[in-house]
Coordinates of C-alpha atoms (C1' of nucleotides) in Angstrom, one line a residue:
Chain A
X1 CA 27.4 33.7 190.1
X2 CA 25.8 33.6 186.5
X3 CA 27.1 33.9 183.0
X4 CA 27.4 37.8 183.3
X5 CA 25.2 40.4 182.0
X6 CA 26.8 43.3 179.7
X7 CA 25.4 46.8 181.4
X8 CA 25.4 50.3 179.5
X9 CA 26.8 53.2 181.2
X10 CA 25.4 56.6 179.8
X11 CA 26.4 58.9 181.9
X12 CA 28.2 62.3 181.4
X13 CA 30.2 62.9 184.5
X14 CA 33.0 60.8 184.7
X15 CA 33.9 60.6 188.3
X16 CA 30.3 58.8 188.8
X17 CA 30.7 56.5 185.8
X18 CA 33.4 55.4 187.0
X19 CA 32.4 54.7 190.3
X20 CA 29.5 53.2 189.0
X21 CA 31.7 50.7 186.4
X22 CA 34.0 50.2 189.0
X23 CA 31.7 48.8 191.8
X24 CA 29.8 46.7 189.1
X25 CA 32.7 45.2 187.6
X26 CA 33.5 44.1 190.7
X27 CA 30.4 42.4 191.3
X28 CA 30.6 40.7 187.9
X29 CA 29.3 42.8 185.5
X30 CA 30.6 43.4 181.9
X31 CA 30.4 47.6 181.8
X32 CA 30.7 50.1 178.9
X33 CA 29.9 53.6 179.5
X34 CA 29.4 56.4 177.0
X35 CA 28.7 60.5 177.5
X36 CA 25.8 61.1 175.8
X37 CA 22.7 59.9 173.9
X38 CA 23.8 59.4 170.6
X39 CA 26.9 57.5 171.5
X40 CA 24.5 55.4 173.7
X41 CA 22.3 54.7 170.6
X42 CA 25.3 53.6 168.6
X43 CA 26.3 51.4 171.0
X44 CA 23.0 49.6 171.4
X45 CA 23.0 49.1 167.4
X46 CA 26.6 47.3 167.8
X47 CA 26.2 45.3 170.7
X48 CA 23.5 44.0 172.6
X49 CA 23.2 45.1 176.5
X50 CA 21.0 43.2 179.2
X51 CA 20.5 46.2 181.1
X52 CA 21.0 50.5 180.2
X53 CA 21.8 53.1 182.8
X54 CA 20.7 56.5 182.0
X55 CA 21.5 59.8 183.8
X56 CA 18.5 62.0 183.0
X57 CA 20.4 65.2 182.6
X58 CA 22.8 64.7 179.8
X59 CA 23.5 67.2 177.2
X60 CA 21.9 67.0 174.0
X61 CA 19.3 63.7 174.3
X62 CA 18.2 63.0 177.4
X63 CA 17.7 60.1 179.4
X64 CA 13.9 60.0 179.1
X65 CA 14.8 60.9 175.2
X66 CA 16.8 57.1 174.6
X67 CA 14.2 55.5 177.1
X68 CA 11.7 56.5 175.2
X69 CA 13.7 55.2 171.6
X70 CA 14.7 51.9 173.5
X71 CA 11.4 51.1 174.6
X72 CA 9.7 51.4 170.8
X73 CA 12.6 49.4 169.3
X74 CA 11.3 46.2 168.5
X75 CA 15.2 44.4 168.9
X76 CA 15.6 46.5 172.4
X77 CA 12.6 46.9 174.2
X78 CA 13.1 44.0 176.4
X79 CA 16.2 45.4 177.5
X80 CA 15.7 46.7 181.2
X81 CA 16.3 50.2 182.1
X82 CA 17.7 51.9 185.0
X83 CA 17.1 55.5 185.5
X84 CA 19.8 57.7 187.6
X85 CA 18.5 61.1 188.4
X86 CA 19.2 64.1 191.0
X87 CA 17.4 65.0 193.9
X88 CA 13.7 66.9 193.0
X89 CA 13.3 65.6 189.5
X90 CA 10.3 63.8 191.1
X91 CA 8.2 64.5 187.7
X92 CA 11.1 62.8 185.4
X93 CA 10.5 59.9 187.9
X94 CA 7.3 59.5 187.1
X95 CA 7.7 59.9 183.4
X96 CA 10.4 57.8 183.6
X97 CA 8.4 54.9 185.2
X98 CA 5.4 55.2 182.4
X99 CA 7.8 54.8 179.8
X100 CA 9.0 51.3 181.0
X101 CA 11.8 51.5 183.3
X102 CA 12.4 49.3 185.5
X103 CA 14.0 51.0 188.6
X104 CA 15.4 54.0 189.3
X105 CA 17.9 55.1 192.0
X106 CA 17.8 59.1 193.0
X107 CA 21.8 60.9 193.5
X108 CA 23.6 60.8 195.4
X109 CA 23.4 57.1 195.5
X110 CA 25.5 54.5 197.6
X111 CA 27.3 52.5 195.2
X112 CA 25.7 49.4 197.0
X113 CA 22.7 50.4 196.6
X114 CA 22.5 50.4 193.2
X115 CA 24.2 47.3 192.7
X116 CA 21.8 45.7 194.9
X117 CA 18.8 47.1 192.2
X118 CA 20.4 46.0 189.2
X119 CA 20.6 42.8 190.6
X120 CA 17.2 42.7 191.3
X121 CA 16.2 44.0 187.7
X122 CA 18.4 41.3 186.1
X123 CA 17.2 39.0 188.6
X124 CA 13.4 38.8 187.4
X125 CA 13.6 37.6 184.7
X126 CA 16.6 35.4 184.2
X127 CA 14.9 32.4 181.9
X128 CA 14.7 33.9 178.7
X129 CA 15.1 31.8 176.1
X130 CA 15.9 32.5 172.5
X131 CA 13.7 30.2 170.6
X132 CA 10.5 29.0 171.8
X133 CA 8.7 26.0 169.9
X134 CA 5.6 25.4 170.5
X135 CA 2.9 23.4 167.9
X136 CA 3.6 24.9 164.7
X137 CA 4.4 27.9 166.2
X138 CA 7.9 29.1 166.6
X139 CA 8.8 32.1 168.6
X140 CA 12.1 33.9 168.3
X141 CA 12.6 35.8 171.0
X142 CA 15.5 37.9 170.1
X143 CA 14.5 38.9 166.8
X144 CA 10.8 39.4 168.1
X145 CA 9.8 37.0 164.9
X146 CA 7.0 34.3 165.1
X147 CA 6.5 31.5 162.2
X148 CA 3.2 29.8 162.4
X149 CA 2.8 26.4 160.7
X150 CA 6.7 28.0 158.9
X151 CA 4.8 31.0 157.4
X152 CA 6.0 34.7 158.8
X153 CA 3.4 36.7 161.2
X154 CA 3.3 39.9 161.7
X155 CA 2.8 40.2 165.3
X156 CA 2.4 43.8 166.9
X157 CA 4.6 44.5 170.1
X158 CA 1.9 43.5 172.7
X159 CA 0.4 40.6 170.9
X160 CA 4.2 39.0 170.7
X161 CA 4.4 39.8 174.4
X162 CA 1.4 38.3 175.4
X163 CA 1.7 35.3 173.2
X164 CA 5.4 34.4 174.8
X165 CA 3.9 34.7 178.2
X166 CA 1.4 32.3 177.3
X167 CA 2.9 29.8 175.9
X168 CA 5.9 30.4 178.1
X169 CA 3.3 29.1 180.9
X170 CA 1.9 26.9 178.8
X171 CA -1.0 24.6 180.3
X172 CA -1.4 26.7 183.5
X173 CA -3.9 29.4 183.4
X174 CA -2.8 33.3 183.2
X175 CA -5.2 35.5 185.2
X176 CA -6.0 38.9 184.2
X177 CA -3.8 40.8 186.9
X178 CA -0.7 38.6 185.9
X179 CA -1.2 39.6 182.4
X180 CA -1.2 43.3 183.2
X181 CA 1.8 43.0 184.9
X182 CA 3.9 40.8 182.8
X183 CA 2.7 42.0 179.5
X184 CA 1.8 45.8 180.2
X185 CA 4.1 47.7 182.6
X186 CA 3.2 47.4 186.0
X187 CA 2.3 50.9 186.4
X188 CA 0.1 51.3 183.7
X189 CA -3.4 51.0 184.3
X190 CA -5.3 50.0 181.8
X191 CA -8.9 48.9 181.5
X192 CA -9.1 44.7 182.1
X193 CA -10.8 44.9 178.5
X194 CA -8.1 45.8 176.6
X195 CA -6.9 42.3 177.5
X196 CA -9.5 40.4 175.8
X197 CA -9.5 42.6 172.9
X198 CA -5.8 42.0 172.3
X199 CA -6.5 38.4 173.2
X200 CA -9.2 38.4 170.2
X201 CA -6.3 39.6 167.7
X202 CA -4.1 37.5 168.4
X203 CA -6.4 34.5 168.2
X204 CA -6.9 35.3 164.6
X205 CA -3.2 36.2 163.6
X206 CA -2.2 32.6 164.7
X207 CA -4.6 30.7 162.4
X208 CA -5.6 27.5 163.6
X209 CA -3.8 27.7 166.7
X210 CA -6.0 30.6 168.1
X211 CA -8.1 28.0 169.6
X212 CA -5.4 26.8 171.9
X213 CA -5.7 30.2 173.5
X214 CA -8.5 29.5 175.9
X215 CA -10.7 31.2 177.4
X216 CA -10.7 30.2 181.5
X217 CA -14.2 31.9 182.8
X218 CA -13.8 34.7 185.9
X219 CA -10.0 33.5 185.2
X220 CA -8.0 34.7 182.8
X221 CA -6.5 32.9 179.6
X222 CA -4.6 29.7 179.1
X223 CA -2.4 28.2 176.0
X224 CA -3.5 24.6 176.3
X225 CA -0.8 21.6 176.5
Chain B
X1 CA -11.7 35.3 193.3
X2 CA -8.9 33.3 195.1
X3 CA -8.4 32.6 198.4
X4 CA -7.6 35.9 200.2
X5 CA -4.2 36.3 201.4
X6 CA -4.0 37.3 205.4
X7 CA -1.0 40.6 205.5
X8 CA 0.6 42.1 208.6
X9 CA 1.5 45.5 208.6
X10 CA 3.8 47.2 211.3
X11 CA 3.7 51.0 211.0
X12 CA 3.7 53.5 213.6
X13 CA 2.2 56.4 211.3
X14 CA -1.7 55.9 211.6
X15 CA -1.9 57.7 208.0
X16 CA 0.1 55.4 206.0
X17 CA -0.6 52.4 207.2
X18 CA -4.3 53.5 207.1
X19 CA -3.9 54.0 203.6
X20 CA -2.2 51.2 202.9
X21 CA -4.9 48.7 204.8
X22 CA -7.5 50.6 202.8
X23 CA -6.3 50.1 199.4
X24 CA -4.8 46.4 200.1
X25 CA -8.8 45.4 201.5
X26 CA -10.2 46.8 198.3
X27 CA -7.9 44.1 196.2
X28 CA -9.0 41.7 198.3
X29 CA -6.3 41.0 201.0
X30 CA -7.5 40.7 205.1
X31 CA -5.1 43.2 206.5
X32 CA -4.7 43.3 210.4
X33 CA -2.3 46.4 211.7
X34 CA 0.0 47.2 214.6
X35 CA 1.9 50.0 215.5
X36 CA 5.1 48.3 216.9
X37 CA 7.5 45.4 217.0
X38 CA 6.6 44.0 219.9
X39 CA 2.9 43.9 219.0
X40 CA 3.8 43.1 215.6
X41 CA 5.7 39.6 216.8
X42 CA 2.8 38.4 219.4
X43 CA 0.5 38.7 216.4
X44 CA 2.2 36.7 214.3
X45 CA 2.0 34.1 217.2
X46 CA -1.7 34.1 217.3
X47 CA -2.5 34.6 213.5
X48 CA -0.5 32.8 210.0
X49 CA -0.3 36.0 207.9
X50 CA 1.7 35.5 203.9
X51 CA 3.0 38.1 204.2
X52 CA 4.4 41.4 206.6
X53 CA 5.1 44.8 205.3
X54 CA 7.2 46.4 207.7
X55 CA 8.4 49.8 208.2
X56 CA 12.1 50.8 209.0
X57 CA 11.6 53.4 211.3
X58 CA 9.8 52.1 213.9
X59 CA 9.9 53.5 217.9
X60 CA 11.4 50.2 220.0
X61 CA 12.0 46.9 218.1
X62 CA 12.7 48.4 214.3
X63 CA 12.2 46.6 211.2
X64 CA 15.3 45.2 210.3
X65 CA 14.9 43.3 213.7
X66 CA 11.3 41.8 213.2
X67 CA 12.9 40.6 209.8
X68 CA 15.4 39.1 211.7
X69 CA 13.5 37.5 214.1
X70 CA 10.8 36.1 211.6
X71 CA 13.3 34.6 209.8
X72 CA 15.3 33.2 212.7
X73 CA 11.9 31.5 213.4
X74 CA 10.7 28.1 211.1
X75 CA 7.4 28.3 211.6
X76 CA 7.2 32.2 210.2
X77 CA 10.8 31.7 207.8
X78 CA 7.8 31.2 204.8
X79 CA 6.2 34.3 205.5
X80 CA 7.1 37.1 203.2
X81 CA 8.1 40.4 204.0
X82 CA 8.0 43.5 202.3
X83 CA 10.0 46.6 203.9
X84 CA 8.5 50.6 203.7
X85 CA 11.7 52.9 204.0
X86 CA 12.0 55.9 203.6
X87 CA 14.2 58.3 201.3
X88 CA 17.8 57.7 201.8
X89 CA 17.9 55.1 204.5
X90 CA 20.1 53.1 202.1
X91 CA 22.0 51.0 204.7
X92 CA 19.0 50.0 206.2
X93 CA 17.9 48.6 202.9
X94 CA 20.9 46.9 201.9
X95 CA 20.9 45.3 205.2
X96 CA 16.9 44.3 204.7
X97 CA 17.7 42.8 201.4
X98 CA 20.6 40.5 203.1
X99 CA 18.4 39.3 205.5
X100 CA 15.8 37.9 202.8
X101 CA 13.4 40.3 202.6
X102 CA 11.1 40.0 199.3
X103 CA 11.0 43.7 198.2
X104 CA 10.8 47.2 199.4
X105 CA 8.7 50.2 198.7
X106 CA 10.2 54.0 199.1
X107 CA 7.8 56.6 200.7
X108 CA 6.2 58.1 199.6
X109 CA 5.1 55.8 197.3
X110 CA 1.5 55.1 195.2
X111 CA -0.7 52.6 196.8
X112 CA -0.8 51.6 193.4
X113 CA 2.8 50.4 193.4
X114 CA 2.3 48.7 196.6
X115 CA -0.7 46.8 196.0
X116 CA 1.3 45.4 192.6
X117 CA 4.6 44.8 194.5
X118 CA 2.5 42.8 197.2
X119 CA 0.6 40.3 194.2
X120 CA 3.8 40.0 192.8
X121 CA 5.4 38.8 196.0
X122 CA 2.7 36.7 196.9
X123 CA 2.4 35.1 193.3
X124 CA 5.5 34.0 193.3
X125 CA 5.1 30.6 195.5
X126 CA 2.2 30.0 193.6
X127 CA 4.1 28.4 190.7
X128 CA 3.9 25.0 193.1
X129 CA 0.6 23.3 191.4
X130 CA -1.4 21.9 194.1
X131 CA -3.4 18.8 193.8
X132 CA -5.8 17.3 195.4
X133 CA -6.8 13.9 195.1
X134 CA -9.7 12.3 196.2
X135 CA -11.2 8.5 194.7
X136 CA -11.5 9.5 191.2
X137 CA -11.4 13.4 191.2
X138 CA -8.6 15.1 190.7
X139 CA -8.6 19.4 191.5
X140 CA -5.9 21.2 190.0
X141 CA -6.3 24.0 192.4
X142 CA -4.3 26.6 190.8
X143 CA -5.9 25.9 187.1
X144 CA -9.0 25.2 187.7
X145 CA -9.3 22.1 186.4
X146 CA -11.2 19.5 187.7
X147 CA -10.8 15.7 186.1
X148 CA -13.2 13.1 186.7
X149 CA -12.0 9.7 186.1
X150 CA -9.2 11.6 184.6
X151 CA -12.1 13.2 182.1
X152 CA -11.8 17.0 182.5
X153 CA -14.9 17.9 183.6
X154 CA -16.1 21.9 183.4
X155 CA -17.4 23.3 186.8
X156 CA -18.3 27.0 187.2
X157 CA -16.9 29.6 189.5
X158 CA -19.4 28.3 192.3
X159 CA -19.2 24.6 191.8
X160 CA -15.6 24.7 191.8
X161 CA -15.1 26.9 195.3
X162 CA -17.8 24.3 196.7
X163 CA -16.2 21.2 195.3
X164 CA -12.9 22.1 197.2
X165 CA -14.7 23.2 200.3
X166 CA -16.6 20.0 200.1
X167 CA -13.0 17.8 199.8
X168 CA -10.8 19.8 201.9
X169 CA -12.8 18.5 204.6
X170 CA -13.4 15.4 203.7
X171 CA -15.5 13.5 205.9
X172 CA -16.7 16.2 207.9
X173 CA -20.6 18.1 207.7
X174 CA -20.0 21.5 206.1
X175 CA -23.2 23.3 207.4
X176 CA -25.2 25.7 205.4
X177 CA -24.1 29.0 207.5
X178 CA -20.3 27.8 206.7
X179 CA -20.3 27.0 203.1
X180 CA -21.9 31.1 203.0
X181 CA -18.9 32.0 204.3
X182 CA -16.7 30.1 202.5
X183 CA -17.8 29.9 199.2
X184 CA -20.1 32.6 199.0
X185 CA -18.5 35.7 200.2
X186 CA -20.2 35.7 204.1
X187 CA -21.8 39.5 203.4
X188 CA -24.2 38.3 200.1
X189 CA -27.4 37.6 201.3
X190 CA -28.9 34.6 200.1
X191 CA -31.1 32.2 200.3
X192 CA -30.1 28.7 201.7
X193 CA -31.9 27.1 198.8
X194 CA -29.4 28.4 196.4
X195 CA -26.8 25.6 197.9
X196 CA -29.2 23.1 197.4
X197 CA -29.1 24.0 193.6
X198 CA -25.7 24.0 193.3
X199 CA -24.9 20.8 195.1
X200 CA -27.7 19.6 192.9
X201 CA -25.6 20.7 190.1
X202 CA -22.7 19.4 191.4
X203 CA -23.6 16.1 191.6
X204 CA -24.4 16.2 188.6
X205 CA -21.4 17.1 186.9
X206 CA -19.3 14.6 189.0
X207 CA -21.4 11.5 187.7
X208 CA -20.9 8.7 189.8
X209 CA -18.9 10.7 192.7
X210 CA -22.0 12.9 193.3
X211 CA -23.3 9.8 195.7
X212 CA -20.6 10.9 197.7
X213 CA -22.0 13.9 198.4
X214 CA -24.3 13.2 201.5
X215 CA -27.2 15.6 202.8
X216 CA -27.3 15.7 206.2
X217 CA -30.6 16.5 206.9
X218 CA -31.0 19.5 209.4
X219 CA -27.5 20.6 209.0
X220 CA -25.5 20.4 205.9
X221 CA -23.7 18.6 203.2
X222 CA -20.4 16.8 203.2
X223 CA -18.3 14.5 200.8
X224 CA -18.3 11.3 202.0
X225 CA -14.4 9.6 203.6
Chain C
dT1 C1' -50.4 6.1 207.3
dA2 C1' -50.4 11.0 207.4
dC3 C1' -48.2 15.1 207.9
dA4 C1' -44.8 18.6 208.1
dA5 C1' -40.3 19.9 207.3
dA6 C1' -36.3 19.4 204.5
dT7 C1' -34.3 18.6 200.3
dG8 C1' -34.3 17.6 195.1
dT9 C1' -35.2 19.3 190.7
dG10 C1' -36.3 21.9 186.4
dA11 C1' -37.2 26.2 184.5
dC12 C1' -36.5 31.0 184.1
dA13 C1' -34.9 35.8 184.8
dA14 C1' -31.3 38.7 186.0
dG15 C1' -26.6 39.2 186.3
dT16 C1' -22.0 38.8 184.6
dA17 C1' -18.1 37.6 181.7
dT18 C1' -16.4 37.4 177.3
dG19 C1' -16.4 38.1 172.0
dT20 C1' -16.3 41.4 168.6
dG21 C1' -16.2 45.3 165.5
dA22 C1' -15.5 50.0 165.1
dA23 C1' -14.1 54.4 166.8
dA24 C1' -11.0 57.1 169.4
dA25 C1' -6.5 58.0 171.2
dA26 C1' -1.7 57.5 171.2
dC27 C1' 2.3 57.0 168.8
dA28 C1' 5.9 56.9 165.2
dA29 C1' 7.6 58.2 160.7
dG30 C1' 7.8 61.1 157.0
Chain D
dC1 C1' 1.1 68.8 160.2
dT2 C1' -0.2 64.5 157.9
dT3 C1' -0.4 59.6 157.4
dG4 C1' -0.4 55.0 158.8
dT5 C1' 0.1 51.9 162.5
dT6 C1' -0.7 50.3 167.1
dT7 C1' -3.1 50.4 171.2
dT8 C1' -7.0 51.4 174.1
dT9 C1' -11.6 52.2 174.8
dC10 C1' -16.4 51.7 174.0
dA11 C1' -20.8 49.7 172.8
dC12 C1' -23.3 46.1 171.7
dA13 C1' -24.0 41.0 171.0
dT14 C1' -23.6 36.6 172.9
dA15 C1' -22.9 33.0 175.9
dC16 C1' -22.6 31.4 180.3
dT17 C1' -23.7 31.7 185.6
dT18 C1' -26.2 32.3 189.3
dG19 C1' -30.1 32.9 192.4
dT20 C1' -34.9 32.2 193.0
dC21 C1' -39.1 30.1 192.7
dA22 C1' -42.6 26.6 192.2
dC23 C1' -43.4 22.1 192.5
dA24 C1' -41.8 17.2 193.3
dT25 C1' -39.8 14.0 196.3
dT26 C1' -37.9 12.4 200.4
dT27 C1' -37.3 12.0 205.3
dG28 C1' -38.5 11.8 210.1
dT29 C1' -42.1 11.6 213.3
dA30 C1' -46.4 10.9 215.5

DNA sequence: TACAAATGTGACAAGTATGTGAAAAACAAG
DNA sequence: CTTGTTTTTCACATACTTGTCACATTTGTA
């Protein structure tokens, strides 16, 4: 169907990462699995993964514990997370879902059923480019670098989220509610403020350019064409 | 704030889909409700509705089959659908997502989640820009924009909502009572003057077009065929 | 023409949205 | 725990919108 995605297994009991590689690769998936936390974070440092599968109860780091390390690294945090857990662990859920992830599927699980939700994860968003140029300002994506006018700025986590998505959409106006979702996690609420203050910040770190971020009243914001 | 978004919602339990009208109205959305399929389908006969959220479990036509039947139908194929199931109905949701259903919400689940699912749904078809063009205004709908004589013009909130009302219906009185309702939300109570300002203003800002914006005397305003 | 009702218009006050700096809170690293 | 960074919240400033009013002008009618 597409070029495929590469998916990380971590996962401790063998006969379910099995079944879980198996019925993936057979939808077209690239798999790898691995037993534990720390084997999961040295794979993630040698190869890069679309999407990571974490049992919660693992010995030694837990799920939550590489969600958690994922999330605040800058190279992986845009890599989507999938969260297997066991019947009653309703609090991990809910931990798990403030700390980014995307989905999570509850065992016993049918082995189409989770197929079917890491196609939906991989689905939404499948245009991501590497490089964005736009004016002098030049956006790589992977390496979570931005260049303005060819000079290096320091851009913090949300305010290089929030600039792709604007200039990603570029001429059409971003409202306050797609904003939250796209750049904050959905769950998260978080005052509509907090916006404009990051808004402000990143107005001044791209020089000249902040003015190209526009303000559209009772609206939201804009990066004009 | 935009245009509010008509949703069906077919759910037998009086709690939940209490609940779920109750929090979906306070975003904004007009929510109608009915307790069964075969209520469900002679609604969507009367009424257009964006989108249904259905329930699985459902005592005589279930879920899956409204899906079916919505979709089997052109004139309600564009309508989306969201499906409530509950824990560990998996088939049934495999089987939803094969028959083109948008996205599904596990109970329990936080209104919050829902409510977010639902913009996200119904944002998606947005993307399409929609223009209208009338002699030598063009409204970018979507953006906000207005360009007169292809000179962007700034209108506020009000002027804006009025301006479309105005063009939508072209050639047609819009009387005082109506453009409340449509451009002022119908519950604030104000005075009829206030139009007059802001046609006043209108006009204004339109330059030349604003002689196309006829008083009827006695009854109301409307932009000139 | 005179009159009353309806509408146009400019000014203003109240309301609302956004900008901004700083403090507080959350977080990560040592 | 402490430190430094990032993120969020808050309070205040500012700029823009909106509704209302008073008065001017127009319109229809007698």
């Amino acid at each position: 169907m597409n070029t495929s995605k590469k998916i990380l297994i971590v996962e401790d009991d063998p006969n379910i990462s099995k079944l879980v590689e198996y019925n993936l690769q057979k939808s077209g998936f690239k798999t790898t699995s691995v037993d534990s936390g720390e084997k999961a974070i040295a794979m993630l440092q040698k190869d890069k993964f679309h999407l990571a599968i974490l049992d919660i109860m693992l010995p030694g780091m837990d799920g939550l514990e590489i969600c958690k390390k994922i999330k605040n690294n800058k190279k992986l945090s845009d890599m989507k997370i999938l969260i297997l857990t066991a019947k009653g662990e309703e609090v991990d859920k809910v931990l798990g879902f403030e700390l980014g992830v995307d989905d999570y599927v509850v065992k016993p699980f049918s082995p189409r059923e989770l197929v079917l939700r890491v196609k939906a994860i991989l689905r939404r968003n499948e245009t991501v480019k590497d490089l964005i140029l736009c004016d002098g300002i030049k956006i790589d994506v992977k390496n979570h670098d931005v260049f303005v006018d060819n000079k290096k700025t320091e851009l913090t986590a949300m305010e290089f989220k929030l600039l792709v998505t604007l200039v990603e959409n570029k001429g059409n106006v971003q409202t306050r509610d797609y904003l939250l979702e796209e750049v904050w996690s959905s769950s998260s609420d978080i005052t509509t403020r907090t916006i404009d203050t990051h808004i402000k910040r990143l107005r001044q770190k791209i020089g000249k350019y902040g003015k190209k971020i526009e303000t559209v009243r009772s609206l939201g914001y804009r990066y004009i064409d």
